[in-house]
Coordinates of C-alpha atoms in Angstrom, one line a residue:
M29 CA 4.5 -17.2 7.5
I30 CA 4.0 -13.5 6.5
G31 CA 0.6 -12.1 7.0
I32 CA -0.4 -9.2 4.9
F33 CA -3.7 -7.4 4.8
D34 CA -5.4 -4.5 3.1
S35 CA -9.0 -3.1 2.7
G36 CA -8.9 -4.9 -0.7
S37 CA -6.5 -5.9 -3.4
G38 CA -4.2 -2.8 -3.2
G39 CA -1.8 -4.3 -0.9
L40 CA -1.0 -6.8 -3.5
S41 CA 1.3 -4.0 -4.8
V42 CA 3.3 -4.2 -1.6
L43 CA 3.3 -8.2 -1.8
R44 CA 4.7 -7.7 -5.4
E45 CA 7.8 -6.0 -4.0
I46 CA 8.1 -8.3 -1.1
I47 CA 8.2 -11.4 -3.1
K48 CA 11.1 -9.9 -5.2
I49 CA 13.4 -10.0 -2.2
L50 CA 11.7 -12.8 -0.2
P51 CA 10.5 -15.2 -3.0
R52 CA 10.6 -18.4 -0.9
E53 CA 8.6 -17.5 2.0
K54 CA 5.1 -18.5 2.9
Y55 CA 2.3 -15.8 2.7
I56 CA -1.3 -15.2 3.6
Y57 CA -2.9 -12.3 2.2
F58 CA -6.2 -10.9 3.4
A59 CA -8.3 -8.6 1.5
D60 CA -10.9 -7.0 3.6
N61 CA -12.9 -6.0 0.5
A62 CA -16.4 -6.4 2.2
F63 CA -15.5 -3.2 3.8
C64 CA -13.5 -1.6 1.1
P65 CA -12.6 1.2 0.8
Y66 CA -11.2 2.2 4.3
G67 CA -10.6 5.7 3.2
E68 CA -13.8 7.3 4.5
K69 CA -14.2 4.9 7.5
T70 CA -13.8 6.2 11.0
P71 CA -10.5 5.3 12.9
E72 CA -12.6 3.3 15.3
F73 CA -14.0 1.1 12.6
I74 CA -10.7 0.5 10.9
Q75 CA -9.2 -0.4 14.3
Q76 CA -11.9 -3.1 15.0
R77 CA -11.4 -4.5 11.5
G78 CA -7.6 -4.6 12.1
R79 CA -8.3 -6.7 15.2
V80 CA -10.6 -9.1 13.4
V81 CA -8.1 -9.5 10.6
T82 CA -5.0 -9.7 13.0
D83 CA -6.9 -12.5 14.9
Y84 CA -7.6 -14.4 11.8
L85 CA -3.9 -14.2 10.4
L86 CA -2.5 -15.2 13.8
S87 CA -4.8 -18.2 14.0
E88 CA -3.5 -19.1 10.6
G89 CA 0.0 -19.0 11.8
A90 CA 1.2 -15.6 10.8
D91 CA 4.6 -14.8 12.5
I92 CA 4.8 -11.1 11.2
I93 CA 2.1 -8.9 9.8
V94 CA 2.4 -6.3 7.2
V95 CA -0.4 -3.7 7.3
A96 CA -0.3 -3.0 3.5
C97 CA -2.7 -0.1 3.6
N98 CA -1.8 3.4 4.1
T99 CA -5.3 4.2 5.8
A100 CA -5.1 1.2 8.1
T101 CA -1.5 2.2 9.1
A102 CA -2.6 5.7 10.0
A103 CA -5.7 4.6 11.8
A104 CA -4.9 1.4 13.4
I105 CA -1.2 0.3 13.6
S106 CA -0.4 2.0 17.0
T107 CA -3.5 0.3 18.4
L108 CA -2.6 -3.1 17.1
R109 CA 1.1 -2.8 18.3
S110 CA -0.1 -2.0 21.7
E111 CA -2.5 -5.0 21.9
Y112 CA -0.7 -7.7 20.1
D113 CA 2.7 -9.5 20.8
V114 CA 3.6 -9.6 17.1
K115 CA 5.6 -7.4 14.9
F116 CA 3.6 -5.2 12.5
I117 CA 5.2 -3.6 9.6
G118 CA 3.4 -0.4 8.2
M119 CA 3.3 1.8 5.2
E120 CA 5.6 4.9 5.3
P121 CA 4.5 8.1 3.6
A122 CA 7.1 8.8 0.9
V123 CA 7.3 12.3 1.4
K124 CA 11.0 12.5 2.3
P125 CA 12.6 11.1 -1.0
A126 CA 10.0 13.4 -2.9
A127 CA 11.0 16.4 -0.9
L128 CA 14.8 15.9 -1.1
S129 CA 14.8 15.2 -4.9
S130 CA 12.3 17.8 -6.2
E131 CA 13.6 20.3 -8.7
T132 CA 10.6 22.6 -8.7
G133 CA 10.1 22.7 -4.9
V134 CA 6.6 21.4 -5.2
I135 CA 5.6 17.9 -4.6
G136 CA 2.1 16.3 -5.0
V137 CA 0.6 13.6 -2.8
L138 CA -2.2 11.3 -4.0
A139 CA -3.8 9.4 -0.9
T140 CA -7.0 8.7 0.7
A141 CA -8.8 11.1 2.9
G142 CA -8.1 8.9 6.0
T143 CA -4.2 8.9 5.2
L144 CA -4.1 12.6 4.7
K145 CA -5.5 13.2 8.2
G146 CA -3.4 10.5 9.9
S147 CA -0.7 11.6 12.5
K148 CA 2.0 9.5 10.7
Y149 CA 1.5 11.5 7.4
L150 CA 1.0 14.8 9.2
N151 CA 4.1 14.3 11.1
T152 CA 6.2 13.4 8.2
K153 CA 4.7 16.3 6.2
G154 CA 5.6 18.7 9.0
L155 CA 9.3 17.8 8.7
Y156 CA 9.6 19.0 5.0
E157 CA 6.9 21.5 4.3
D158 CA 9.2 24.4 5.2
N159 CA 11.4 23.3 2.4
V160 CA 9.0 22.3 -0.3
R161 CA 5.3 23.2 -1.1
I162 CA 3.2 20.0 -0.6
E163 CA 0.1 19.7 -2.6
E164 CA -2.6 17.1 -1.8
R165 CA -5.4 15.3 -3.5
V166 CA -7.6 12.4 -2.7
G167 CA -7.4 9.9 -5.6
Q168 CA -11.2 10.0 -6.1
G169 CA -12.3 6.7 -7.6
F170 CA -8.8 5.1 -7.7
V171 CA -9.6 2.3 -5.3
E172 CA -12.7 1.4 -7.1
L173 CA -11.0 1.1 -10.5
V174 CA -8.4 -1.1 -9.1
E175 CA -10.9 -3.4 -7.3
R176 CA -12.6 -3.6 -10.6
G177 CA -9.5 -4.4 -12.7
V178 CA -9.7 -1.3 -14.6
L179 CA -6.1 -0.4 -14.7
E180 CA -5.7 1.3 -18.1
G181 CA -7.8 2.8 -20.9
P182 CA -10.1 5.8 -21.3
E183 CA -12.1 5.3 -18.1
A184 CA -8.9 5.0 -16.0
E185 CA -7.3 8.0 -17.5
R186 CA -10.4 10.2 -17.1
T187 CA -10.6 9.2 -13.4
V188 CA -7.0 9.6 -12.7
R189 CA -6.8 12.9 -14.6
D190 CA -9.4 14.5 -12.4
S191 CA -7.3 14.1 -9.3
L192 CA -3.8 14.4 -10.8
Q193 CA -4.1 17.5 -13.0
P194 CA -4.3 20.0 -10.1
L195 CA -1.1 18.6 -8.7
L196 CA 0.6 19.0 -12.1
D197 CA -1.0 22.4 -12.6
S198 CA 0.6 23.5 -9.2
G199 CA 4.1 22.6 -10.6
A200 CA 4.7 19.2 -8.8
D201 CA 7.6 17.3 -10.2
R202 CA 7.2 14.4 -7.7
I203 CA 4.0 12.5 -7.3
V204 CA 3.9 10.5 -4.0
L205 CA 1.5 7.5 -4.1
G206 CA -0.2 7.3 -0.6
C207 CA -2.4 4.4 -1.2
T208 CA -1.3 0.7 -1.9
H209 CA -4.0 0.6 -4.5
Y210 CA -2.5 3.4 -6.6
P211 CA 0.6 1.8 -7.8
F212 CA -1.6 -0.4 -10.0
L213 CA -2.4 2.8 -11.8
K214 CA 1.2 3.9 -11.9
D215 CA 1.5 3.6 -15.7
V216 CA -1.5 5.7 -16.3
I217 CA -0.3 8.4 -13.7
Q218 CA 3.1 8.3 -15.5
K219 CA 1.5 8.7 -18.9
L220 CA -0.6 11.7 -17.8
S221 CA 2.3 13.4 -15.8
G222 CA 4.9 13.1 -18.5
P223 CA 8.5 12.1 -18.4
S224 CA 9.7 15.1 -16.2
V225 CA 7.6 13.9 -13.3
Q226 CA 8.7 11.1 -11.0
V227 CA 5.9 8.9 -9.5
I228 CA 7.0 7.5 -6.3
D229 CA 5.8 4.2 -4.9
P230 CA 6.8 3.5 -1.2
A231 CA 6.3 -0.3 -1.5
P232 CA 9.9 -1.2 -2.3
A233 CA 11.2 0.7 0.8
V234 CA 8.5 -1.2 2.9
A235 CA 9.7 -4.5 1.6
R236 CA 13.3 -3.7 2.4
H237 CA 12.3 -2.8 6.0
L238 CA 10.3 -6.0 6.3
L239 CA 13.5 -7.9 5.4
D240 CA 15.6 -6.0 7.9
V241 CA 13.0 -6.8 10.7
M242 CA 12.7 -10.5 9.7
E243 CA 16.5 -10.9 9.6
T244 CA 16.8 -9.3 13.2
E245 CA 14.0 -11.5 14.4
G246 CA 15.3 -14.8 12.9
L247 CA 12.2 -15.2 10.9
V248 CA 13.8 -15.6 7.3
R249 CA 13.4 -19.1 5.9
E250 CA 16.8 -21.1 6.0
D251 CA 15.6 -24.1 4.0
G252 CA 15.3 -22.5 0.6
G253 CA 11.6 -22.9 0.4
P254 CA 9.5 -23.4 -2.9
E255 CA 10.5 -22.2 -6.3
L256 CA 7.4 -20.0 -6.4
P257 CA 6.0 -18.0 -3.5
D258 CA 3.7 -19.9 -1.4
V259 CA 0.7 -17.5 -1.2
R260 CA -2.7 -18.1 0.1
L261 CA -5.4 -15.3 -0.7
V262 CA -8.3 -14.9 1.6
A263 CA -11.1 -12.1 1.3
S264 CA -13.9 -11.1 3.4
G265 CA -15.9 -10.4 0.2
D266 CA -15.6 -11.5 -3.5
P267 CA -12.1 -13.1 -3.8
G268 CA -12.2 -12.7 -7.6
P269 CA -10.4 -9.2 -7.8
S270 CA -7.5 -10.3 -5.7
R271 CA -7.1 -13.4 -7.5
A272 CA -7.1 -11.7 -10.9
L273 CA -4.5 -9.1 -9.8
Y274 CA -2.2 -11.8 -8.2
Q275 CA -2.3 -13.8 -11.3
M276 CA -1.2 -10.6 -13.2
I277 CA 1.8 -10.3 -10.6
I278 CA 3.0 -13.7 -10.9
K279 CA 2.7 -13.6 -14.8
N280 CA 4.9 -10.4 -14.9
R281 CA 7.5 -11.2 -12.2

């Protein structure tokens, strides 16, 4: 069983990519939406929530855990790896592909405040900031939009534009999505950015890494499994938002 957790429904953007390459596995997804968003929470708080959720996922039979949240990866994954005897897969900032492919020499990063302050992001940024200019903005209100299911339309465009426009004005031709909620707004981000700007979602790379680790650990299912992914959704708060987004994912897969 693959355990996946996020502060809310955003990690379903990672599950969406995982089930493309591991469609017959068994999943349990935990939305910690009673405490969403994580972006402004302290690292200590996020670490404690990570322990609570990890304990639950392990008690339900998870064999590997995906921390499908950039903020939780930044704040808690090192602690979780040191305290639990299970493999954890975290989110990787997609700064490298953006930096290597940028034609203007400017890339934009949309993320939560917690991710932008995290050592994983800062270390990655440090490897490339001598070669490209990296502009950053917190996606103000993005998580709340996704949790409410507002993924398009005037309200979504107004909210996204406020954080995105400064990155575009700086000359960025690559926009890195540094929060797993943000890919659900990718169509709006791309529409506002225009065709010359590439919007980069790190979830496909995370899914491929999960597959590699599972193959190494001998965790990939050998018996074929069901025709559709066996996914159980759990939430610490209202399960409605996760269920609605998951139904959209399955409908469009």
